[in-house]
PDB file of C-alpha atoms and ligand atoms in Angstrom:
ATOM      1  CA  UNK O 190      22.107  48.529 -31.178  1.00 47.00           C
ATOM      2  CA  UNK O 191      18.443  49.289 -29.607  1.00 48.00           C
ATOM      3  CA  UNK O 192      18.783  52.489 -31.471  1.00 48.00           C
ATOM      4  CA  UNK O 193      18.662  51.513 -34.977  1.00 51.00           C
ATOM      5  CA  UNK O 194      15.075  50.683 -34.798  1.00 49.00           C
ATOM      6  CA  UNK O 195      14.286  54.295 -34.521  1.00 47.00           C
ATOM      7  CA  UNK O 196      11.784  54.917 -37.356  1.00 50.00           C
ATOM      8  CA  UNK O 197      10.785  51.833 -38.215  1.00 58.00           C
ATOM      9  CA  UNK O 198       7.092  51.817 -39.772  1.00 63.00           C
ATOM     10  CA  UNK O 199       6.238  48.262 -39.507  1.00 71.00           C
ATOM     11  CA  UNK O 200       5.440  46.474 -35.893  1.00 84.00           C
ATOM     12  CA  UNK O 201       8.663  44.626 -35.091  1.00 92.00           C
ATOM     13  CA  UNK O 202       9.420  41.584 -33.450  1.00 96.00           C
ATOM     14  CA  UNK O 203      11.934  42.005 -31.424  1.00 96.00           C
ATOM     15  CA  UNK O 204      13.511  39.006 -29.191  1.00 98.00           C
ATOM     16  CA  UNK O 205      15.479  40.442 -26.377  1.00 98.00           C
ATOM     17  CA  UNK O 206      18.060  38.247 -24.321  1.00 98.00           C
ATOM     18  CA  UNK O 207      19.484  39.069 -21.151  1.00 96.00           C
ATOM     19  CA  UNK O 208      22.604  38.238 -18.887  1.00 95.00           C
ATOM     20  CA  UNK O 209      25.728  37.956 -17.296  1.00 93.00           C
ATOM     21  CA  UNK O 210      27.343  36.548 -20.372  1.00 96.00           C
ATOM     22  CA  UNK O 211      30.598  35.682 -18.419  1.00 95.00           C
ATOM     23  CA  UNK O 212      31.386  34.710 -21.294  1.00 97.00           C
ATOM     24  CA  UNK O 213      29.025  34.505 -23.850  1.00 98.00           C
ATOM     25  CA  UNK O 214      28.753  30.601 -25.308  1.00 98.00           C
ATOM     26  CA  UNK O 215      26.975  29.058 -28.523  1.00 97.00           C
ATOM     27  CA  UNK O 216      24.160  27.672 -26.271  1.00 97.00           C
ATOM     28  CA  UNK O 217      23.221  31.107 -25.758  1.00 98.00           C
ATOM     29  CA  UNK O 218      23.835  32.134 -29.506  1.00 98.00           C
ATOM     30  CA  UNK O 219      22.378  29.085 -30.465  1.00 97.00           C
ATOM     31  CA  UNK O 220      18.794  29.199 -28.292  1.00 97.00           C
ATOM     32  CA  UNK O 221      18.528  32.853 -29.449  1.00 98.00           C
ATOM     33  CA  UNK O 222      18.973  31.774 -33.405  1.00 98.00           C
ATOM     34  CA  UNK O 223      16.419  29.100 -33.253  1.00 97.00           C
ATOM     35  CA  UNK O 224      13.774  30.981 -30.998  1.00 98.00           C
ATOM     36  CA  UNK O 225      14.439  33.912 -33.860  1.00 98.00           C
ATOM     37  CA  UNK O 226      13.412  31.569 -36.583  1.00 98.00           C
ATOM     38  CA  UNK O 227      10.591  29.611 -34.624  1.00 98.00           C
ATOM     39  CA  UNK O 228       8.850  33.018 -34.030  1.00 98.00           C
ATOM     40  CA  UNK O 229       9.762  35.074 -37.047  1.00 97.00           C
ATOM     41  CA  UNK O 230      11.625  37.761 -34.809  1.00 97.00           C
ATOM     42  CA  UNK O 231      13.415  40.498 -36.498  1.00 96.00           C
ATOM     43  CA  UNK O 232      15.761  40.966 -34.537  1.00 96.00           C
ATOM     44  CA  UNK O 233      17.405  39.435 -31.279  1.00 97.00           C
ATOM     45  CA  UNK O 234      19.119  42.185 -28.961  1.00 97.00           C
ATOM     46  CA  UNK O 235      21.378  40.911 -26.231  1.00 98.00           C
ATOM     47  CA  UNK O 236      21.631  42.696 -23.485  1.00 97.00           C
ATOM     48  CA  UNK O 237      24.650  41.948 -20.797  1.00 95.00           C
ATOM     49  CA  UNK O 238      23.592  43.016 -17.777  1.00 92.00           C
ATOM     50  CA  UNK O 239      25.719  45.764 -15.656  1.00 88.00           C
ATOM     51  CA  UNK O 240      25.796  44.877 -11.801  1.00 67.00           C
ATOM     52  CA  UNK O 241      23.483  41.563 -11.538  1.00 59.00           C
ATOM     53  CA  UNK O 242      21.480  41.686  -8.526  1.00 59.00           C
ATOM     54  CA  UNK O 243      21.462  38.053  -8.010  1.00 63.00           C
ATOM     55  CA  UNK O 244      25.433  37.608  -8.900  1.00 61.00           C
ATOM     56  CA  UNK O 245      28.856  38.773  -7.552  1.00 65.00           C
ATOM     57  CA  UNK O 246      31.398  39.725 -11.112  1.00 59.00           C
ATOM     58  CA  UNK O 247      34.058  40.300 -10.829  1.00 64.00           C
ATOM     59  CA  UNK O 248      34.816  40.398 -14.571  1.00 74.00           C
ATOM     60  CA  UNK O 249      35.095  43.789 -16.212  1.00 85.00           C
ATOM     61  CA  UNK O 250      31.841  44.170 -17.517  1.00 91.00           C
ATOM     62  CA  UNK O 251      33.032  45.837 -20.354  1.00 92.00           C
ATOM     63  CA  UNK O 252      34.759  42.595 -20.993  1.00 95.00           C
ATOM     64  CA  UNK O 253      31.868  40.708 -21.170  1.00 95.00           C
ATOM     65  CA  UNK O 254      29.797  43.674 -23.248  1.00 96.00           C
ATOM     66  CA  UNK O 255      33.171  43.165 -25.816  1.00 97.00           C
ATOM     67  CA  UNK O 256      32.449  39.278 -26.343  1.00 98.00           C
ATOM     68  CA  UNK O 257      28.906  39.684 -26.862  1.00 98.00           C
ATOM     69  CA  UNK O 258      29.591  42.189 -29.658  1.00 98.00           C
ATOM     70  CA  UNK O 259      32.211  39.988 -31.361  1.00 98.00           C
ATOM     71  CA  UNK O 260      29.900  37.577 -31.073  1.00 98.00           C
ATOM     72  CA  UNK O 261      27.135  39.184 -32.319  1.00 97.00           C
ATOM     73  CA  UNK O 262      29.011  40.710 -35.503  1.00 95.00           C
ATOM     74  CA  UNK O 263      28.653  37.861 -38.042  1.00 91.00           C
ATOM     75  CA  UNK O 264      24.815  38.057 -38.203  1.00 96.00           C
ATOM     76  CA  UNK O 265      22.948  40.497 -39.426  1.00 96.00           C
ATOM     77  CA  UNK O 266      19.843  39.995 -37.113  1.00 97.00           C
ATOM     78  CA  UNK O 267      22.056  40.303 -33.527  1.00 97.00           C
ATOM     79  CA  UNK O 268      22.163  43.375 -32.087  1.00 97.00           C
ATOM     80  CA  UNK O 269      24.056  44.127 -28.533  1.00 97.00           C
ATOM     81  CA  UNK O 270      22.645  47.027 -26.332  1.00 96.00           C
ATOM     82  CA  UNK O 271      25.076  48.660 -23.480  1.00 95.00           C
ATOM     83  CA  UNK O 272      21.939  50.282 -21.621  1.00 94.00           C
ATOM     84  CA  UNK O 273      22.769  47.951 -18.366  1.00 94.00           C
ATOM     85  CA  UNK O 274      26.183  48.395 -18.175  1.00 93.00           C
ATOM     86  CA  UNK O 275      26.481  52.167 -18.913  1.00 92.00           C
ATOM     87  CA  UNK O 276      24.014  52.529 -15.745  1.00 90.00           C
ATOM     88  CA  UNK O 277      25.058  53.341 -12.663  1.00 85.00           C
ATOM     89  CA  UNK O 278      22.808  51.383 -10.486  1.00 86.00           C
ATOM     90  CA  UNK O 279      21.816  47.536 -10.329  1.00 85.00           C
ATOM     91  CA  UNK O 280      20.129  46.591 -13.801  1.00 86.00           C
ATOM     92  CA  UNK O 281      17.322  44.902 -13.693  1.00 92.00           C
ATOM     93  CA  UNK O 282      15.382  42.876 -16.385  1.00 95.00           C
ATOM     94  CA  UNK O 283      12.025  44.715 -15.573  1.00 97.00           C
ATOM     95  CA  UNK O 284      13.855  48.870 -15.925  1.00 96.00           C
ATOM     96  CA  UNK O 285      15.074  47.830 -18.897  1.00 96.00           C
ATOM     97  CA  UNK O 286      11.886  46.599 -20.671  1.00 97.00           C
ATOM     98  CA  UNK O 287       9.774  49.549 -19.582  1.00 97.00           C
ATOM     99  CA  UNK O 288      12.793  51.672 -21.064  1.00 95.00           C
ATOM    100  CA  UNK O 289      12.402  49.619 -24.079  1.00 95.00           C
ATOM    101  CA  UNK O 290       8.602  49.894 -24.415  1.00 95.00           C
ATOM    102  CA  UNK O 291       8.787  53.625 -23.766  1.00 94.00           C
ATOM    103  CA  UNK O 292      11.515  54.340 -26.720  1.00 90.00           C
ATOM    104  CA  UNK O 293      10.034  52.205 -29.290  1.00 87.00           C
ATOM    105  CA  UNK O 294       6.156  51.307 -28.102  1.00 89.00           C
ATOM    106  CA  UNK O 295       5.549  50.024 -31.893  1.00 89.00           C
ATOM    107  CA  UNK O 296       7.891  46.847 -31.208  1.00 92.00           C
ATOM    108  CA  UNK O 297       6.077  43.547 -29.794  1.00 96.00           C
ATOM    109  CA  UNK O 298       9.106  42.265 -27.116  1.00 97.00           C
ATOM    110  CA  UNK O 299       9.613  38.600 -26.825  1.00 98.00           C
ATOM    111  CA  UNK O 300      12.336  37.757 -23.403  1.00 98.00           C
ATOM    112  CA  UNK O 301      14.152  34.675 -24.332  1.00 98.00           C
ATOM    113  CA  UNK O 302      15.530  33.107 -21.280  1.00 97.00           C
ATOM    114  CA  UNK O 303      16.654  30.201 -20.121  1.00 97.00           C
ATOM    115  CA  UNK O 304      14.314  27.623 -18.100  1.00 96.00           C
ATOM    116  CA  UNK O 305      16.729  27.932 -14.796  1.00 96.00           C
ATOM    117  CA  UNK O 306      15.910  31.916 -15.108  1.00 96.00           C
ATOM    118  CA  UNK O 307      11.949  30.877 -15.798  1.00 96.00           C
ATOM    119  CA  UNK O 308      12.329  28.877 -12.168  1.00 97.00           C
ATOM    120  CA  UNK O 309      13.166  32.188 -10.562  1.00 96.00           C
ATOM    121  CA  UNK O 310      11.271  34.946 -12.051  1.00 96.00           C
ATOM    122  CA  UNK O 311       9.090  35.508  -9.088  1.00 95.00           C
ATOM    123  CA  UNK O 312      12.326  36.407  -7.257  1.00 95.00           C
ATOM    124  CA  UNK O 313      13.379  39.513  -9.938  1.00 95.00           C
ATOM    125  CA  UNK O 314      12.344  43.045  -9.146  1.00 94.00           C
ATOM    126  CA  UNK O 315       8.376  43.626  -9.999  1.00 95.00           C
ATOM    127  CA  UNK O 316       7.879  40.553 -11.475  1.00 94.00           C
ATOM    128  CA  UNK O 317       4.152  40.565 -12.597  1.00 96.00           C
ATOM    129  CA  UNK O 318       5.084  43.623 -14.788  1.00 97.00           C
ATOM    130  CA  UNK O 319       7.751  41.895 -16.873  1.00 97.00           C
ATOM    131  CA  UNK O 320       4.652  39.929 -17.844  1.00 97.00           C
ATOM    132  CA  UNK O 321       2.796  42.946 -19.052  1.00 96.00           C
ATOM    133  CA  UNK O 322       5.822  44.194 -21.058  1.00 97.00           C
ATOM    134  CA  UNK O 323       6.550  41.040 -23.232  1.00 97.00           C
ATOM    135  CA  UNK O 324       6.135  37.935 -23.982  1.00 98.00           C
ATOM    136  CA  UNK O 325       8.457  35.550 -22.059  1.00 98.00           C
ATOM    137  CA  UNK O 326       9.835  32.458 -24.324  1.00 98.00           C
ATOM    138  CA  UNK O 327      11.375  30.110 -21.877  1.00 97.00           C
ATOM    139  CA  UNK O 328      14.315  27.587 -23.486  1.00 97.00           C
ATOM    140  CA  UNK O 329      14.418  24.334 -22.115  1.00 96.00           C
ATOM    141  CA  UNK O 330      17.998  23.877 -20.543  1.00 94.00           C
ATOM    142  CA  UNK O 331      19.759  20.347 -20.196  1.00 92.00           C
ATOM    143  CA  UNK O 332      19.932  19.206 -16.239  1.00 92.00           C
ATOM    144  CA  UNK O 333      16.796  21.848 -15.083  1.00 93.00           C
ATOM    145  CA  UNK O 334      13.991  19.781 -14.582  1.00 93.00           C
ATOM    146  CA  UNK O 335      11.416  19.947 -17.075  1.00 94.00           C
ATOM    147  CA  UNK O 336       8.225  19.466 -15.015  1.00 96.00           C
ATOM    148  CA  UNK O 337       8.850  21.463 -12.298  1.00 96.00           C
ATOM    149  CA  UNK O 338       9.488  24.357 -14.834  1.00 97.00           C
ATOM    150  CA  UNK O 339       6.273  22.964 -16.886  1.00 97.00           C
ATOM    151  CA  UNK O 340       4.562  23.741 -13.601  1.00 97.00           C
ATOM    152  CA  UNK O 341       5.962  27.211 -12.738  1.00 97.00           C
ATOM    153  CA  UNK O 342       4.944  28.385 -16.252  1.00 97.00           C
ATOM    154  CA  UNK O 343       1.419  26.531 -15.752  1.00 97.00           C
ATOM    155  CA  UNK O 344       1.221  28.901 -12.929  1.00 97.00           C
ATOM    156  CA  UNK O 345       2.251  31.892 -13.842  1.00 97.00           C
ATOM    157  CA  UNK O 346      -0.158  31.964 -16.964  1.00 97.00           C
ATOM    158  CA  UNK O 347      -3.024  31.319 -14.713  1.00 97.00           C
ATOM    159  CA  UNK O 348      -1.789  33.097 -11.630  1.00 96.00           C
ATOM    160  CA  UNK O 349      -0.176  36.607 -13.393  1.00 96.00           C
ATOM    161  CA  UNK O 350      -2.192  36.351 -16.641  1.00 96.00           C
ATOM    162  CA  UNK O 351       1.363  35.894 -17.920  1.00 97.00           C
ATOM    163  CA  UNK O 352       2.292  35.356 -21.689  1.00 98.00           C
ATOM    164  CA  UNK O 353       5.341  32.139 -21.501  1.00 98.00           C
ATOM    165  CA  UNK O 354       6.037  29.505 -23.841  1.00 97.00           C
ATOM    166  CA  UNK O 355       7.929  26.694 -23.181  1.00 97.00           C
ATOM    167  CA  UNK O 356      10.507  26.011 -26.141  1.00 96.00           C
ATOM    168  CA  UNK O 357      12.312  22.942 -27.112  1.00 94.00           C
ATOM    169  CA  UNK O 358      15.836  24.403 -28.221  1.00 94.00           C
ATOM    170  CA  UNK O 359      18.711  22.154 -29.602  1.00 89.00           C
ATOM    171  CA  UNK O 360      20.212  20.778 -26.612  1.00 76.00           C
ATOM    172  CA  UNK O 361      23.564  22.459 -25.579  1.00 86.00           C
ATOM    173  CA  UNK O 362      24.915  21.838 -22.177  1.00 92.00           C
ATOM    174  CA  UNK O 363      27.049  24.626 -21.761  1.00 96.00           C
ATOM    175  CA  UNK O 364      27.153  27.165 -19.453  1.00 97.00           C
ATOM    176  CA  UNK O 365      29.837  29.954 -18.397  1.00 97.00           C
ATOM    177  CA  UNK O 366      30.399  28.607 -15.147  1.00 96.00           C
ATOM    178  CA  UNK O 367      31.784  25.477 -17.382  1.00 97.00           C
ATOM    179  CA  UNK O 368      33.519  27.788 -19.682  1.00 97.00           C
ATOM    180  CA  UNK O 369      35.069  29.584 -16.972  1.00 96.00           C
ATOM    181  CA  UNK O 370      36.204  26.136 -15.417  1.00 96.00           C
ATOM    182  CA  UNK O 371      38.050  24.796 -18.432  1.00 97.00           C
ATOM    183  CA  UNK O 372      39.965  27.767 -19.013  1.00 97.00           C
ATOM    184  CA  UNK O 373      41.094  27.917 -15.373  1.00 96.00           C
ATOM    185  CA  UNK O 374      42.086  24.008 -15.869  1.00 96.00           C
ATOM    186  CA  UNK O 375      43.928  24.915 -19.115  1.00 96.00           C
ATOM    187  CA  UNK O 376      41.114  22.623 -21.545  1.00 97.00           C
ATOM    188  CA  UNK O 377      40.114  23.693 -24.541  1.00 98.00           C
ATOM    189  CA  UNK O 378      37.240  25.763 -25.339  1.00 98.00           C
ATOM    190  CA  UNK O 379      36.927  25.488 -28.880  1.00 98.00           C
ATOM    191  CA  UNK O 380      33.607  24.812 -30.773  1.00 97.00           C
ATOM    192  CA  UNK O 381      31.849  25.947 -27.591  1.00 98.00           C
ATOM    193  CA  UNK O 382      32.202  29.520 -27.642  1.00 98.00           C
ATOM    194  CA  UNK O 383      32.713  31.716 -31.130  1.00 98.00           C
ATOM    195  CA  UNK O 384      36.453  31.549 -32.257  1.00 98.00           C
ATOM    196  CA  UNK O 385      36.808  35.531 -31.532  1.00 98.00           C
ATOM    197  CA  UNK O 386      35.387  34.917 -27.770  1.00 98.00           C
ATOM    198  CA  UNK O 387      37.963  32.204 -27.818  1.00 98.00           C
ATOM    199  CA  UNK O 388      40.739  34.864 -28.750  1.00 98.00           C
ATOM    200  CA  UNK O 389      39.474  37.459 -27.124  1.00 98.00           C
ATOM    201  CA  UNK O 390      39.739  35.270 -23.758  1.00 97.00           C
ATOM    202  CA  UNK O 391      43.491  34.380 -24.212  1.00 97.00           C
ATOM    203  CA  UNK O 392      44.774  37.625 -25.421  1.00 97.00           C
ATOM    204  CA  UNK O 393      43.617  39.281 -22.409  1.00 96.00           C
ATOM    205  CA  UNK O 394      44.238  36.366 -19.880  1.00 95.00           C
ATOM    206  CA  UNK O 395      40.093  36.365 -19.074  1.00 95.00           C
ATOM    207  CA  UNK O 396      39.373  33.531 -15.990  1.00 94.00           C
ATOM    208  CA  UNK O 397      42.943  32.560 -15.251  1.00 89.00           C
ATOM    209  CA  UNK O 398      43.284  31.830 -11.431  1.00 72.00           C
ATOM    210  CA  UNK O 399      44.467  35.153  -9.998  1.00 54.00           C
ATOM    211  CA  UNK O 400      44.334  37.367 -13.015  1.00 48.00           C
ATOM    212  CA  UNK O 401      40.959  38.315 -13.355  1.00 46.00           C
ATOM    213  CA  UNK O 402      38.986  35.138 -12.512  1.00 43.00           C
ATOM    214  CA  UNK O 403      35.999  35.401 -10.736  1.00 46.00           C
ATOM    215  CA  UNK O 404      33.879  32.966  -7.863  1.00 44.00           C
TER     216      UNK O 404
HETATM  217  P1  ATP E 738      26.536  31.091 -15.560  1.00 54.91           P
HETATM  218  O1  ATP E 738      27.001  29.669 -15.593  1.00 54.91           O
HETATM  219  O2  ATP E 738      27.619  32.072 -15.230  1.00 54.91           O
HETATM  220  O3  ATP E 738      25.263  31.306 -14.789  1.00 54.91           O
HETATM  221  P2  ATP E 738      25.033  30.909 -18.029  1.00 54.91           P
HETATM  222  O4  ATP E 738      25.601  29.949 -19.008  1.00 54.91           O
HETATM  223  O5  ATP E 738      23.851  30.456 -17.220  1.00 54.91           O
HETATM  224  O6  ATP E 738      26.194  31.449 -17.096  1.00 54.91           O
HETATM  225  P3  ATP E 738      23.873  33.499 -18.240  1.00 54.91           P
HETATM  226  O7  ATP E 738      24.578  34.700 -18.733  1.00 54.91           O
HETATM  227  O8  ATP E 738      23.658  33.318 -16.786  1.00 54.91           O
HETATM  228  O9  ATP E 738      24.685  32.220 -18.807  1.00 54.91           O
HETATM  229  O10 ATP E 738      22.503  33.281 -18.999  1.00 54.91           O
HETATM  230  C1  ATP E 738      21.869  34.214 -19.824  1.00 54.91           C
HETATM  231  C2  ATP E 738      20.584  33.583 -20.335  1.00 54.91           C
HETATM  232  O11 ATP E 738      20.889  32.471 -21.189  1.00 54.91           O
HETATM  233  C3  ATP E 738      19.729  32.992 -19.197  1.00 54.91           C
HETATM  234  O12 ATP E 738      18.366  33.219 -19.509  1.00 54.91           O
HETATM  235  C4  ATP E 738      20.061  31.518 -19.258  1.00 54.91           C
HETATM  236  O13 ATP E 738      19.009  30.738 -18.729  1.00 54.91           O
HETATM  237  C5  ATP E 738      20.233  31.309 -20.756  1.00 54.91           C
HETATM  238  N1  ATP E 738      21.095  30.156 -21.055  1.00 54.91           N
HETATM  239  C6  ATP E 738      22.392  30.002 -20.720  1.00 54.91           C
HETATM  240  N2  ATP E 738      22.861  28.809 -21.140  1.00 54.91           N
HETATM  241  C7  ATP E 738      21.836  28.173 -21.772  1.00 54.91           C
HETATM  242  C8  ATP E 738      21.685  26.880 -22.410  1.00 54.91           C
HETATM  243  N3  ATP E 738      22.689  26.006 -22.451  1.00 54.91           N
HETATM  244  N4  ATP E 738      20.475  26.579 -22.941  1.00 54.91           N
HETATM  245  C9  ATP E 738      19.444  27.464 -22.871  1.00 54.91           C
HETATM  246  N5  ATP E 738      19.509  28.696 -22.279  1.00 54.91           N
HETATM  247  C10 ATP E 738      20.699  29.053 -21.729  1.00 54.91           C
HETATM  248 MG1   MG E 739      23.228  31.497 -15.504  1.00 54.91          MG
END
């Protein structure tokens, strides 16, 4: 949790990674592992997000929240906060880093997100202030194209004085939408998402056509 870094005395570097996580995958796990060790974070705190302004879920959210934590159990440096889904109104990325800066102002916030998510940030809520509250590590995703996000991030360091990099990460093309897909179809999911998320998925019939599938 968020919470445990209550009293630390040392500046902190603390990656934060947001979304839908419907469900969460190893690309996601993955990109925030290697962006951990590139930049020396301490810790990486995911952060499912409660009522996405830019998505309709139908999933129990507390669903998703579940996977992320049984994902994020075997290592040490993961940490999973509920402050989007326990609020009542639409989350959004820029409320919860100025909630984050405010509680522990001694931490130094790096976003990791994916480059499709870079490509839109001018469309989230206040989107110059993100900027001010951390430093935005963008993870190049397979099929979203690389110099078009090159430029965007070109732009938004000279046009919002905004801190980005543009990261190489292991190349995994998976995404939830293809996750949800092959469960619906009945095809396997293994290797792709953490054996628990696997389990987790069939014992509670998660993305099955009519149970509690969603789009
Ligand atoms: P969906 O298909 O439902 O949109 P998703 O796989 O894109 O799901 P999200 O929960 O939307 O997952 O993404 C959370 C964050 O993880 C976003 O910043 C997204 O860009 C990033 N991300 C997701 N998949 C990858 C991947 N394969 N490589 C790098 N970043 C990724
Ligand atoms: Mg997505």
């Amino acid at each position: 949790k968020v919470e445990s870094f209550i009293g630390s005395d040392r500046k902190m570097k603390l990656g934060i990674m947001g979304g839908t996580f419907n469900p969460i995958h190893n690309a996601h796990l993955a990109t925030a592992e290697f962006i951990k060790d590139k930049y020396n974070l301490d810790k990486v705190v995911f952060i499912p997000t409660g009522d996405p302004p830019h998505k309709k879920i139908i999933l129990d959210k507390f669903h998703r929240y579940n996977m992320v934590v049984l994902s994020a159990m075997k290592n040490d440096d993961f940490f999973v906060s509920d402050f989007e889904i326990n609020k009542k109104e639409q989350s959004y990325t820029v409320d919860t880093l100025r909630y984050i800066v405010e509680t522990y102002p001694n931490e130094e916030l790096y976003f990791i997100t994916g480059s499709d998510a870079i490509n839109q940030i001018e469309s989230w809520k206040d989107f110059r202030e993100n900027f001010r509250l951390a430093k935005f590590i963008g993870a190049i995703r397979p099929g979203i194209g690389i110099l078009e996000t090159q430029e965007n991030v070109e732009r938004f360091r000279n046009d919002y004085c905004a801190d980005v990099d543009l990261v190489y990460v292991p190349s995994l093309e998976i995404s939830s939408t293809y996750i949800r897909s092959r469960v619906m179809t009945n095809k396997s999911i293994k290797y792709l998402v953490p054996s628990r998320v696997e389990e987790y998925i069939y014992e509670h019939g998660l993305y099955k056509r009519g149970v509690s599938c969603n789009e």
